[in-house]
Structure formats: C-alpha cells, structure tokens
Tab-separated table of C-alpha atoms and ligand atoms in Angstrom:
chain	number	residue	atom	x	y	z
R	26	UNK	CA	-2.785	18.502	19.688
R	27	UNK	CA	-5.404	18.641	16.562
R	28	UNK	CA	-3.934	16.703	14.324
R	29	UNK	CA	-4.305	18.363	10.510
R	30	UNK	CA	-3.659	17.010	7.269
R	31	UNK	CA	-2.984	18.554	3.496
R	32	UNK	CA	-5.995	20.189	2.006
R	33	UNK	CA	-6.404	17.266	-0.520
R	34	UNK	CA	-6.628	14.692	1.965
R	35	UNK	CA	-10.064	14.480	4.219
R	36	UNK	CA	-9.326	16.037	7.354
R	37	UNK	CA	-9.539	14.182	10.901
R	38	UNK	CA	-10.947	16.356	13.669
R	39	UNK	CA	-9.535	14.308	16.459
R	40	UNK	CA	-7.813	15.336	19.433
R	41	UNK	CA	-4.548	12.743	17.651
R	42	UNK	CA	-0.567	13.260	17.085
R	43	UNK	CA	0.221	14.843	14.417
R	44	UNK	CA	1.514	11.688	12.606
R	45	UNK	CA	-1.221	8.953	13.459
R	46	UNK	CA	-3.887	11.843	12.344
R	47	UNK	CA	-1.726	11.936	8.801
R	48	UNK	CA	-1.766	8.268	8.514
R	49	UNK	CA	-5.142	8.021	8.993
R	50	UNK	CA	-6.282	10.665	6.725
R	51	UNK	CA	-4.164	9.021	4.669
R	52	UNK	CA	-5.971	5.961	5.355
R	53	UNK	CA	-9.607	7.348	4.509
R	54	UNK	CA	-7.518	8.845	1.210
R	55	UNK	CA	-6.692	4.971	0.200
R	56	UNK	CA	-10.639	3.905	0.984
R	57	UNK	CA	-12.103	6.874	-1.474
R	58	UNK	CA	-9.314	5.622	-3.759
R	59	UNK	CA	-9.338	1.654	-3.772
R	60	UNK	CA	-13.209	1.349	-2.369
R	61	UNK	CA	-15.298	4.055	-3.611
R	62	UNK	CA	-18.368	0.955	-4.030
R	63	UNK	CA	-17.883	0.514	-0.406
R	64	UNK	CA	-18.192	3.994	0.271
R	65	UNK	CA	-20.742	4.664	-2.270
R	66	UNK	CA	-23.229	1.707	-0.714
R	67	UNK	CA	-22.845	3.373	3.113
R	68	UNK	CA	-24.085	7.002	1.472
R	69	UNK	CA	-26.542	5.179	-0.352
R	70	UNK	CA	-27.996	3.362	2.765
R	71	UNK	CA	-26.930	4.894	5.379
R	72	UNK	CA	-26.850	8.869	3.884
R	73	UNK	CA	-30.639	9.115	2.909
R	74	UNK	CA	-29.025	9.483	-0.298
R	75	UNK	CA	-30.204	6.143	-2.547
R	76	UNK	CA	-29.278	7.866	-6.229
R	77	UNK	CA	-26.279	8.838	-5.232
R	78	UNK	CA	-23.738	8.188	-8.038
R	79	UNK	CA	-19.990	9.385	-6.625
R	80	UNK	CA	-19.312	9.988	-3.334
R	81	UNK	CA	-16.222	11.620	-1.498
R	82	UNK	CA	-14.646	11.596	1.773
R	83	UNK	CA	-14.897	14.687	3.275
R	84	UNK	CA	-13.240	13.880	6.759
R	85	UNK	CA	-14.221	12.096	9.940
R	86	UNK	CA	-15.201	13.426	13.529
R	87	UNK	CA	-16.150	12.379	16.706
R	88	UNK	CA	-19.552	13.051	15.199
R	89	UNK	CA	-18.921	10.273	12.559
R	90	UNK	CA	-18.138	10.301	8.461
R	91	UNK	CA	-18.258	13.456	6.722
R	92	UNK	CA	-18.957	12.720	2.340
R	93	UNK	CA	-19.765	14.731	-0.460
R	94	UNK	CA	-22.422	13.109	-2.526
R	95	UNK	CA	-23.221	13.080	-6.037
R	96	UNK	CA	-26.889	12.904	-7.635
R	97	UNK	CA	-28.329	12.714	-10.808
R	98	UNK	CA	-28.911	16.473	-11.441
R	99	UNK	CA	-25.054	16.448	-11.151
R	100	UNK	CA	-24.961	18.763	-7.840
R	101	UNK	CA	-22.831	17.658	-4.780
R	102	UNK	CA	-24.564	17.303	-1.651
R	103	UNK	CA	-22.825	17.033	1.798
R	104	UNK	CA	-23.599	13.865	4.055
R	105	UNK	CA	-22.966	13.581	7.525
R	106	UNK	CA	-22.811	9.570	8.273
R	107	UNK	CA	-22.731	9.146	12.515
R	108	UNK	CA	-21.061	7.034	14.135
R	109	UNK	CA	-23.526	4.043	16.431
R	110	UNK	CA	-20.652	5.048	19.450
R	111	UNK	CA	-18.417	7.649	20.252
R	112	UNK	CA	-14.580	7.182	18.842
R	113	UNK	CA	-11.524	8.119	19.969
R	114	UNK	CA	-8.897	6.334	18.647
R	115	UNK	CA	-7.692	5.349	15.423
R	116	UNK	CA	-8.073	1.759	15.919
R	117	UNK	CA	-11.943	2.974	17.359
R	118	UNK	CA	-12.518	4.971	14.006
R	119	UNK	CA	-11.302	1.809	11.785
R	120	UNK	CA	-13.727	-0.134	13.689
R	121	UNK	CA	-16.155	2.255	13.243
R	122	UNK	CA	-16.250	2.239	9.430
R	123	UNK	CA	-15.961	-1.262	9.176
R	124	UNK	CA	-19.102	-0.854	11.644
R	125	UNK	CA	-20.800	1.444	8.889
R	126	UNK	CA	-20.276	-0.940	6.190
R	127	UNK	CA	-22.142	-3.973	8.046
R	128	UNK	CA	-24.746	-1.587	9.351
R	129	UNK	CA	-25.217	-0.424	5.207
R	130	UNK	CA	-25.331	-3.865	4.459
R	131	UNK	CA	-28.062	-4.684	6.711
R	132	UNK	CA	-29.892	-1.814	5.095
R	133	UNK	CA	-29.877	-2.699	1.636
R	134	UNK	CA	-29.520	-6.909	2.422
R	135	UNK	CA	-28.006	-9.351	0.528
R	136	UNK	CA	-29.626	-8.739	-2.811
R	137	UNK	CA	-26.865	-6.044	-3.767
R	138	UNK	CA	-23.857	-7.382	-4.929
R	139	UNK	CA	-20.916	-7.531	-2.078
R	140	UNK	CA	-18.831	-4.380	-2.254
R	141	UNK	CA	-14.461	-4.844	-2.815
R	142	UNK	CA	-14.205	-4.115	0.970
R	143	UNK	CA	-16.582	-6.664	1.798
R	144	UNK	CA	-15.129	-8.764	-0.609
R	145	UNK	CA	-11.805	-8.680	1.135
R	146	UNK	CA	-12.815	-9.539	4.328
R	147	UNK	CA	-14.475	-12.825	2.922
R	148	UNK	CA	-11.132	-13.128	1.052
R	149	UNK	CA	-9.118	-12.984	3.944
R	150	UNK	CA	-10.775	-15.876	5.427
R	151	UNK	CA	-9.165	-18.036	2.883
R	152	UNK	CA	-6.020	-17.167	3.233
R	153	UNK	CA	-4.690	-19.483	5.109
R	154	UNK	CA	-0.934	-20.042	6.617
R	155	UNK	CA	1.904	-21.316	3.861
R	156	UNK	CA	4.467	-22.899	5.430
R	157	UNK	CA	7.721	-21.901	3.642
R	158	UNK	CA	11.196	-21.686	4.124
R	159	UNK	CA	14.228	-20.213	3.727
R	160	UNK	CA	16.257	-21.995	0.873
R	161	UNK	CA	18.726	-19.440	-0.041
R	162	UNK	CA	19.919	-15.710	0.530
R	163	UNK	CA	21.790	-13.685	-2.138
R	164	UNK	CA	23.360	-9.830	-0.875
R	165	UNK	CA	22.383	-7.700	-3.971
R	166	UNK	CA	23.337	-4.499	-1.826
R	167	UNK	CA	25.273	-3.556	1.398
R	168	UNK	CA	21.628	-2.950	2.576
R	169	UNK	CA	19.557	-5.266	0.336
R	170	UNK	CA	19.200	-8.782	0.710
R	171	UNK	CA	17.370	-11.274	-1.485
R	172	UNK	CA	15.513	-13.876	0.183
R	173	UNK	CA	14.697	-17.143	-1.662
R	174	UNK	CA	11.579	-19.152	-0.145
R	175	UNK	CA	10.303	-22.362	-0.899
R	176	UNK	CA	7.052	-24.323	-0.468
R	177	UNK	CA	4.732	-21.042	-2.016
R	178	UNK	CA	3.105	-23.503	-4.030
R	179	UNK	CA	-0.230	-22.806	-2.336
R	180	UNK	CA	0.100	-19.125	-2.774
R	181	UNK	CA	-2.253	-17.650	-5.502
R	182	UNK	CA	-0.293	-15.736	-8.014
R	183	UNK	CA	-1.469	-12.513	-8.923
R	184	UNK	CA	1.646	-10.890	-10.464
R	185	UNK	CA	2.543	-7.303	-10.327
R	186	UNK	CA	3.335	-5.641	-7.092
R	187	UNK	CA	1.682	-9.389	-5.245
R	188	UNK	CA	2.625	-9.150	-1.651
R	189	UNK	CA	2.457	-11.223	0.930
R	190	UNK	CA	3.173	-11.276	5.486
R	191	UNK	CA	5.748	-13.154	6.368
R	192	UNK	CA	6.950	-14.285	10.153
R	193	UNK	CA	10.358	-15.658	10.717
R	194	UNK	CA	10.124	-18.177	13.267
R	195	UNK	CA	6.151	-19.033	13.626
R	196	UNK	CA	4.732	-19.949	16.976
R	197	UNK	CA	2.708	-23.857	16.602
R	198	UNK	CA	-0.583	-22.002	16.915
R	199	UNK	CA	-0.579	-20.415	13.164
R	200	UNK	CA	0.547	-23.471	11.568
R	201	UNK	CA	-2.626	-25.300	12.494
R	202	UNK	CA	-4.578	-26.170	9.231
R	203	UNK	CA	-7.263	-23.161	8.896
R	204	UNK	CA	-5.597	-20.425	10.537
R	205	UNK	CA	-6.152	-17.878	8.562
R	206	UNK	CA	-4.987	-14.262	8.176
R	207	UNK	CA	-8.033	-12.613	10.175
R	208	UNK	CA	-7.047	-15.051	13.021
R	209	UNK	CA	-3.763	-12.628	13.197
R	210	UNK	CA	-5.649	-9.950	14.589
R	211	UNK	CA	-5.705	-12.617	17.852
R	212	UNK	CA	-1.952	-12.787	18.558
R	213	UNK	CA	-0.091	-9.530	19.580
R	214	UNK	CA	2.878	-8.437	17.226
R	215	UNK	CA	5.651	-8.887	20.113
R	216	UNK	CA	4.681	-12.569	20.718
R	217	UNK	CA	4.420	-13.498	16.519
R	218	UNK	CA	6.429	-10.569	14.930
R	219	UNK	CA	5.699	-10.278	10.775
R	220	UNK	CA	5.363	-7.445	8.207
R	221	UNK	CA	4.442	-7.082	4.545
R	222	UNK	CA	6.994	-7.943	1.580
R	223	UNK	CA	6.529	-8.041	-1.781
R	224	UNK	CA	7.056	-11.042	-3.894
R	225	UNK	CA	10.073	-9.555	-6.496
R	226	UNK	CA	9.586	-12.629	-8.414
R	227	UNK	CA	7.802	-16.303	-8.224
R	228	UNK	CA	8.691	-19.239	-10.390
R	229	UNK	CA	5.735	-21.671	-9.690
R	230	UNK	CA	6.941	-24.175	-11.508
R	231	UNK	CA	9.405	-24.960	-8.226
R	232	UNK	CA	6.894	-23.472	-5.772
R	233	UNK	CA	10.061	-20.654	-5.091
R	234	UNK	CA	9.857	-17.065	-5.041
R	235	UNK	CA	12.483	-14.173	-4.060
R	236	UNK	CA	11.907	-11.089	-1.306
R	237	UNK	CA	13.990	-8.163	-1.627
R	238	UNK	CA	14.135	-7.379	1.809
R	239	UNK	CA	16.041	-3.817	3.014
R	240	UNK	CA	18.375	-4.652	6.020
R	241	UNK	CA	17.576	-1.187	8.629
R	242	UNK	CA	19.142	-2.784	11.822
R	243	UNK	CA	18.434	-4.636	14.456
R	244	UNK	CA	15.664	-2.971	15.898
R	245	UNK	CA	13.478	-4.081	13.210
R	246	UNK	CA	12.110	-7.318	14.421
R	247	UNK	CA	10.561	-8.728	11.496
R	248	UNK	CA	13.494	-7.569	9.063
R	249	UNK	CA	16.396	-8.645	11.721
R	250	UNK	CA	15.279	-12.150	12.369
R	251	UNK	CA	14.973	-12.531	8.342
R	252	UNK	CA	18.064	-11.526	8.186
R	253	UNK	CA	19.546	-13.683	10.673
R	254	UNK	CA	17.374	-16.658	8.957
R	255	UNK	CA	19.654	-19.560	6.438
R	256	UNK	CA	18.257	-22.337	4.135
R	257	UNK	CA	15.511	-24.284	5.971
R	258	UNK	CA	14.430	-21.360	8.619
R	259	UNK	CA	10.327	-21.763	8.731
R	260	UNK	CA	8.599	-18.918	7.206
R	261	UNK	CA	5.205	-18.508	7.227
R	262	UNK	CA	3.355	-16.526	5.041
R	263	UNK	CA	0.540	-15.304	3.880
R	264	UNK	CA	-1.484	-13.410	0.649
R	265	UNK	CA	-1.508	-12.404	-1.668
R	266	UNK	CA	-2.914	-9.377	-2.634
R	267	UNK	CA	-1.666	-6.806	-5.041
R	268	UNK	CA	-2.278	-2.812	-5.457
R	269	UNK	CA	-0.687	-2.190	-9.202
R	270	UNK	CA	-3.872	-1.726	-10.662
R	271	UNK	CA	-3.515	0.618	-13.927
R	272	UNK	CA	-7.097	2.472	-14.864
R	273	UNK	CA	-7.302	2.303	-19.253
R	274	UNK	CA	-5.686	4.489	-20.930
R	275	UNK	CA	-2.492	4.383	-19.423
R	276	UNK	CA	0.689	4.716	-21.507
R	277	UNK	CA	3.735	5.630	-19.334
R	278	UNK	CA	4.022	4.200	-16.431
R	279	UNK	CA	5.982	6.572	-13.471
R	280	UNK	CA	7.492	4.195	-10.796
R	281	UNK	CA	8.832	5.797	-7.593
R	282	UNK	CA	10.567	3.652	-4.647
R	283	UNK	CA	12.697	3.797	-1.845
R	284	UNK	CA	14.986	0.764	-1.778
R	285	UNK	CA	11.823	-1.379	0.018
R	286	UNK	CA	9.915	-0.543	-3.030
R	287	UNK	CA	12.392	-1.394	-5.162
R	288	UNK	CA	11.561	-5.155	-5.731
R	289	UNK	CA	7.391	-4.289	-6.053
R	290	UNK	CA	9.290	-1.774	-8.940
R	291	UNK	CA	10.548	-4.505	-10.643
R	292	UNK	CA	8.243	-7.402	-10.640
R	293	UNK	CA	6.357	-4.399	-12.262
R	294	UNK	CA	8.416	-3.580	-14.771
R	295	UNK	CA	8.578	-7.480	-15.472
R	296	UNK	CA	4.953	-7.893	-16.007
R	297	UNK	CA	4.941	-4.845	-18.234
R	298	UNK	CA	3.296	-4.908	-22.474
R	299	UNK	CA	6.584	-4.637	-24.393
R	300	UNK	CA	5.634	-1.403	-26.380
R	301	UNK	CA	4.755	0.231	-23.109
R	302	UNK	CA	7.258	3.113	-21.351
R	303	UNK	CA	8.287	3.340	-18.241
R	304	UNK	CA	10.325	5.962	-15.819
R	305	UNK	CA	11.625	4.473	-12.771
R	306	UNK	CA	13.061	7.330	-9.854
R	307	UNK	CA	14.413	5.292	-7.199
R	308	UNK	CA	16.109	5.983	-3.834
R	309	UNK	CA	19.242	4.047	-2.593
R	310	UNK	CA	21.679	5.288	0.255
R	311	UNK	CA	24.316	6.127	-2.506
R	312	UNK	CA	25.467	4.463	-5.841
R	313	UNK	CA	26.648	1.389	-3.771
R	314	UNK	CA	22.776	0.702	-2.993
R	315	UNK	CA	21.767	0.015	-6.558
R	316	UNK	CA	20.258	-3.357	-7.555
R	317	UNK	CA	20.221	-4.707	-10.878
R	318	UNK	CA	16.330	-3.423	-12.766
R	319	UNK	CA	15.142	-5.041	-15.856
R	320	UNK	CA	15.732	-2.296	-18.296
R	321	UNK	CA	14.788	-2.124	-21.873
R	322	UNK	CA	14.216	0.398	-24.869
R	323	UNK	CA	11.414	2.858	-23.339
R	324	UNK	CA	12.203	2.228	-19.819
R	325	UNK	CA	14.454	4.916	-18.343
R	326	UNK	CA	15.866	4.313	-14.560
R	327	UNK	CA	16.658	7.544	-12.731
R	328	UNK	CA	18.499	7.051	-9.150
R	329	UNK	CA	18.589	9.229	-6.588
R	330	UNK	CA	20.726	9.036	-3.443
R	331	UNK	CA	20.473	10.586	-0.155
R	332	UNK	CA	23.989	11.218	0.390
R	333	UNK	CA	24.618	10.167	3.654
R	334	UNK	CA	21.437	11.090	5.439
R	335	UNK	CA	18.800	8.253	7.067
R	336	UNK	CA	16.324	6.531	4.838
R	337	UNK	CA	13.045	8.300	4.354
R	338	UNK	CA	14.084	11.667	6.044
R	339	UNK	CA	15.272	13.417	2.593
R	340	UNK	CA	13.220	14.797	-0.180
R	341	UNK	CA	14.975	13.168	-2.911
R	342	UNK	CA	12.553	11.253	-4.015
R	343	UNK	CA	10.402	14.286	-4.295
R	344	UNK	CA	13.046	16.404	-6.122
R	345	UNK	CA	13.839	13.227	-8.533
R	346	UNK	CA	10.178	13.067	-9.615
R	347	UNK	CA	10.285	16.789	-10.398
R	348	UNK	CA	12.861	16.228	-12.283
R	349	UNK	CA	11.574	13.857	-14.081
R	350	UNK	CA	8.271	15.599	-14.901
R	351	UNK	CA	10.358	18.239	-16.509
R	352	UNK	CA	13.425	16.535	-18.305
R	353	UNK	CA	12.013	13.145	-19.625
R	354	UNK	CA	10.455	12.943	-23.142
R	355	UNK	CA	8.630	9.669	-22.019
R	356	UNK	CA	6.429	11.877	-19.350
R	357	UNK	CA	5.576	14.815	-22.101
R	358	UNK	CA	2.003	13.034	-22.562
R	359	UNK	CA	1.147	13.718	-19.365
R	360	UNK	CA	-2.250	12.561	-20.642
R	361	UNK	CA	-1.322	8.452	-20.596
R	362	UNK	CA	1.137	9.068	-17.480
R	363	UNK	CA	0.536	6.298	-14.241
R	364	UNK	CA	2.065	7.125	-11.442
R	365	UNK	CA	2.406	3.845	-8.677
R	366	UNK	CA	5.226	3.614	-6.124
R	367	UNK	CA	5.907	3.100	-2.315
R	368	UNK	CA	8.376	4.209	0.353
R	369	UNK	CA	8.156	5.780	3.669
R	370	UNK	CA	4.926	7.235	4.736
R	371	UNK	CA	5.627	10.902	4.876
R	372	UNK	CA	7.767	10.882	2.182
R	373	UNK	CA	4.861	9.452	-0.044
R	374	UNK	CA	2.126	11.866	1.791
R	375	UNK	CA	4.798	15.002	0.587
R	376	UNK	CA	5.076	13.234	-3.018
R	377	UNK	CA	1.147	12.346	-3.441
R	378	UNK	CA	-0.007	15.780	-2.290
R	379	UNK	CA	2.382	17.649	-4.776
R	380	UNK	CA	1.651	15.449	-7.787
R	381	UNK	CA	-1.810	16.465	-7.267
R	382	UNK	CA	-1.406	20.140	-6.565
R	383	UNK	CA	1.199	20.617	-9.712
R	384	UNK	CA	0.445	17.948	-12.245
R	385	UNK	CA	-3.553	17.946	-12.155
R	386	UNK	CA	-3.010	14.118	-12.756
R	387	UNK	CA	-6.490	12.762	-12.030
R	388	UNK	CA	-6.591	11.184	-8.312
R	389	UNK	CA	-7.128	6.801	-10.330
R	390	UNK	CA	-3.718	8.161	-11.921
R	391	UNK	CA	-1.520	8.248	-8.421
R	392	UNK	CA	-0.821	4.932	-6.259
R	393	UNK	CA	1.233	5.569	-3.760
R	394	UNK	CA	1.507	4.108	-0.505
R	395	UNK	CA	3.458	3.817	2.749
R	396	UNK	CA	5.606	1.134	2.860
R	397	UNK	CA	6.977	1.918	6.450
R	398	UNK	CA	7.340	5.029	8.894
R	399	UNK	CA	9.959	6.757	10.371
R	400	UNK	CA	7.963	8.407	13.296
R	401	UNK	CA	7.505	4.996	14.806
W	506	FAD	C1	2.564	-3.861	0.968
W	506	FAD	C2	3.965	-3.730	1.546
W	506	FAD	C3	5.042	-4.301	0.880
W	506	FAD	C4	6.330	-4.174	1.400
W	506	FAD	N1	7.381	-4.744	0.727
W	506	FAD	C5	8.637	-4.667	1.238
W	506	FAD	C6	9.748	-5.301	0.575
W	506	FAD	O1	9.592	-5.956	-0.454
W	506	FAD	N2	10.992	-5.176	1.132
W	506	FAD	C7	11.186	-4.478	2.308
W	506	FAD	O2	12.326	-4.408	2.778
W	506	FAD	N3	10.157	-3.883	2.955
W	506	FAD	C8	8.890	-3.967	2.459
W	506	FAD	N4	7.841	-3.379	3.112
W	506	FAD	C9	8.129	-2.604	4.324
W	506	FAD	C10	8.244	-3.455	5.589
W	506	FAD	O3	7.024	-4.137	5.825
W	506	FAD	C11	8.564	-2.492	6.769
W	506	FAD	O4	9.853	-1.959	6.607
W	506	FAD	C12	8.404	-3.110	8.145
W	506	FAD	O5	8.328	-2.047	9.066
W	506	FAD	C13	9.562	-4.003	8.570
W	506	FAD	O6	9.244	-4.522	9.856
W	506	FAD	P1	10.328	-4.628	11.022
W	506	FAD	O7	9.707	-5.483	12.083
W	506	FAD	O8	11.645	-5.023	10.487
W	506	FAD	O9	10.491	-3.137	11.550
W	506	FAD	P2	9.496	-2.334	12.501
W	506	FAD	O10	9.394	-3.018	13.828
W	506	FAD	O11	8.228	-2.075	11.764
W	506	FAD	O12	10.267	-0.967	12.685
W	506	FAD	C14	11.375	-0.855	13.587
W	506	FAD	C15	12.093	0.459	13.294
W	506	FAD	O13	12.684	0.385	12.005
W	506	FAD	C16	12.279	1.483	11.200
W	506	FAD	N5	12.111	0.956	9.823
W	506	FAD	C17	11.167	0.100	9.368
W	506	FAD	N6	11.378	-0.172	8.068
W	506	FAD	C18	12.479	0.539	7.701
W	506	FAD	C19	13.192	0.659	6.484
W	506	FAD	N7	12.831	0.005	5.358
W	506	FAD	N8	14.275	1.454	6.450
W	506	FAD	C20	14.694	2.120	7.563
W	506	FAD	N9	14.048	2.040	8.755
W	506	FAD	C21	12.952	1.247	8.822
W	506	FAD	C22	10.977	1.988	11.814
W	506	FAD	O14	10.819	3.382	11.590
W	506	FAD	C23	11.189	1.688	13.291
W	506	FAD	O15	11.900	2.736	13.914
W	506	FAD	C24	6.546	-3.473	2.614
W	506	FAD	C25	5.450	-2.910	3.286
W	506	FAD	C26	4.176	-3.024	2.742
W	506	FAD	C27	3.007	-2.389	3.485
C-alpha cells in the first residue's frame, strides 16, 4: 500500500504501511522544522541552487529529495535532490539523507560553518555512558511513577524539556569508559533494551534528578524493568538534549501532554519568566491520573480524561486544545501564542495538522512530537 500523509506534511512516495510512511513524513516535517541550515546547505550544494535563501521539503521518492527553493528575486523554485542509491526502506531513506548531508559537505568543504545536524552527530560522540542508579521511587499516580536517580553529575544540564536514554540493567560492554551514544546503534534493542525520558527535575547540587515514568504494562520492556527496579538498580544513561526551544516573541505558552509528557510539561513550566502565561491541556486516564503541576497566577491547567478508553486512541487531547483556543482569555493573542507538547504519535500528527489548518499559527510556533506509538 502507498503510504500518504496530510497535505501539510511532505509526502513519501514509497511503496510503505500506512503508519511508518506517517512517521516518516513526519520525520522529514521535524528536519524542515529543527534543521532548515542542514537542509538549506544540501540545496545549496547539492541543488545547483547556491543563493538559495529558504528551502522546503517537498517529499521524498525513490528518485531522491523533493524541495522548494527560495532565491533572491523572492520566487520558489522546485529542486529535485537524487539519491547516490536506490531506497527502499525507511531506515535506507534516513541513511540516505544523512548520505546527502556528507556528500553537501564535501561540496562546499570545511570552510562553511558545520550545520545543527552536523553538529549533533559530533555531539553525540561525547556523550558518553553515566552510570546512575536507582535511589528512590515515589507513586504520584496509579499509572505514574517517579523515579529518583543518582550519580547524573556528569550529565550536562540544559533545563527545559532536557531528556535523556536510559537502560535498566546495562550489559558490561556500555559501561566501558568512551562508549558513547552513536556506539548504540551497534547493540540490538532486545539484547540492551532503553528508551527516551525526560528529566522532570535535576538538583545538581546532589548529582540527583527525578523521571516521571508512565507504567503501560509489562510488555513495555524498557518501562517494565524500570518499574521493577529499587534503590541501587544500575541505570545507565545518556544526553542530554532538549527540544523546548521558544522563537522571540512568544508570550503564552500552550502545553499539550499525554501523561508521558506530563513531566517534560512541568520542568517547563518550572523554567518559565514569572510574568509569562501559560495553558497546560493534559491527558490522564481519569481524575485519579492527575499529578501535582506547578501552578501559579497566569498559568491555567486544563485536564482531560479519556474515560475509560486506552492511552493515545482518543481525541481528547485534540478536543481539549479546541477548547482551549476558544474559551481561554490567555490564548486571545493568538499573535504571542507557543504551542510545544508530546504524546502519542498519531495523536500529535491529528493535533499538529489541525493547529495548522485552523489557527494559521506560523509552522516555528508548533513543537510537537511523538513521544511513543500505538501501532507498534
Ligand atoms: C524525547 C522523549 C521523551 C520521553 N519522555 C518520557 C517520560 O518522561 N516518561 C514516559 O513515561 N515516557 C517518555 N517517553 C516515551 C517512552 O520513551 C516510550 O513510552 C517508550 O516506548 C517506552 O519504552 P518501552 O520499552 O517501555 O515500550 P515499547 O517496547 O516501546 O512499547 C511496547 C508497547 O507498549 C506501548 N507503549 C509504549 N509507551 C506507551 C505509553 N506511554 N502508554 C501506553 N502504551 C505504551 C507500545 O505501543 C507497544 O505496544 C519519551 C519519549 C521521547 C521520544
């Protein structure tokens, strides 16, 4: 089946399911986005286009990267970028832009400054393992449990949204000193299970921090053996990196979560000016599900619950932000209005895609992401 996407995400002409063609159209959405240098430099070099001055992602084919360019006289040109080798997969196409990047920067050589994907890759070489662990567990929720770790000392603190991998349980092999997160890529997830949590909170004066982690079962292998884990169970970890990254001018801040969003929601809301507003809509099972939020005059917290049905297969979250948009005197400015959450994939795809058809909120004013997907 042809996988297709939303009009205002580029479209993948691949012969993929439905869902992995969403995700990765999704995932070419999040590189025009977060990397529009990176994208910008392989037009530039590799597009025949060397003015160009913006540059959007079209879609991607087994013919290679489709963009829209940009010039000086202010006209858009499209750009058809091939691939060196034919692609099938997504994994394939992934490889293939990273391939497009390197080839770019072989073009213009090392005289241009490095791009923020290129930048990330050198980052990722430095982060190296932390060896934590477990020194306490707190149950904020029937389905929410707050993980202290020790031993994050190393762990550069970015604040925000910071997020980090953990694995329960680490095999000998990523403890060794220089193994680094790239080196992951090297050891299949069934052997050395881990996932991405965010850091709800770090005091780095004891070299602790706190993980709100959602308990979905036990067929979650990363989430059930944190679960399982009590004080001294080795964690390792490694980050950070953050994505709450406001563009200037923003005034009101619109946070959206699911309950695995709900810590990155509140180390925001933490970290935010004093004058500034903020409207939280977050998802919990029912009114049993709700965690304390650090609330204050200008923030307004607006739950939602999903009465009864399974996490991320509602549109709640959708329906709450509506109602939101309409009924809160904080949003009226639409103008100043940041929207950043997380949550499941599709549920984030529906919620992006309608914030941009109905709002008209420029595309630097929506962050949201996929936390975790249901289809899997
Ligand atoms: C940047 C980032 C930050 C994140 N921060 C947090 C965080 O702070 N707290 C947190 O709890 N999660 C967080 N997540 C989500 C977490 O990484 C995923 O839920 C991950 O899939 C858990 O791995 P697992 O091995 O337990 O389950 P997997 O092996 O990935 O999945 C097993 C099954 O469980 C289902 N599943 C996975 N997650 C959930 C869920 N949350 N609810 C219901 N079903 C689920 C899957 O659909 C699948 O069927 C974050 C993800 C990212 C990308």
């Amino acid at each position: 089946m042809t996988g297709t996407t939303a009009a205002v995400l580029p479209a993948v002409d691949f012969d993929l399911p439905a869902d992995e063609a969403a995700e990765l159209a999704e995932g070419l959405d999040h590189i025009g986005d977060e990397h529009p240098d990176t994208v910008l430099l392989v037009a530039r070099a590799l597009g025949a286009e060397p003015d160009a001055r913006s540059v959007d992602i079209l879609g991607v084919g087994p013919d290679g990267l489709r963009l829209a360019v940009g010039t000086t006289d202010g006209s858009q040109r499209p750009v058809q970028i091939p691939f060196r080798t034919p692609v099938r997969t997504s994994l394939e196409i992934y490889g293939a832009l990273m391939g497009l990047v390197a080839a770019a920067r072989g073009v213009v050589g090392t005289g241009e400054p490095l791009t923020s994907i290129e930048a990330e890759f050198l980052e990722d070489q430095t982060m190296t393992t932390v060896a934590a662990t477990v020194s306490a567990c707190r149950l904020l929720a029937p389905n929410l449990l707050e993980i202290t770790l020790a031993g994050l000392a190393p762990l550069p603190l970015r604040g925000g949204d910071e997020y980090v991998v953990l694995m329960p349980d680490p095999p000998a092999e990523v403890l060794r000193p220089g193994f680094s997160v790239q080196d992951l890529a090297g050891i299949p997830l069934e052997a050395a299970p881990r996932a991405a949590y965010t850091m709800r909170a770090r005091r780095p004066a004891s070299g602790e921090g706190d993980v709100w982690l959602v308990l979905h079962g036990d067929e979650g292998a990363v989430s059930s053996r944190l679960a399982a884990a009590g004080p001294g169970t080795p964690i390792a970890v490694w980050g950070t990196r953050r994505s709450y990254d406001p563009p200037a001018g923003v005034r009101t801040h619109l946070l959206v979560c699911d309950e695995t969003a709900l810590g990155a929601v509140a180390a925001v809301l933490d970290g935010l000016a004093p004058d500034a507003r903020a409207v939280v809509v977050a998802e919990t099972a029912d009114a049993g599900g709700r965690p304390d939020l650090p609330v204050r005059p200008g923030v307004e917290v607006r739950w939602v619950d999903r009465s009864g049905a399974a996490p991320g297969t509602t549109p709640a979250l959708l329906d709450g932000v509506r109602a939101a948009l309409a009924e809160s005197p904080l949003l009226a400015d639409r103008d100043g209005v940041f929207v950043f959450g997380a949550g499941e994939a599709a549920r984030m795809r529906e919620l992006r895609t309608s914030l941009r058809q109905e709002t008209g909120l420029a595309r630097d004013r929506v962050r949201l992401t996929g936390y975790w997907n249901a289809a899997r």
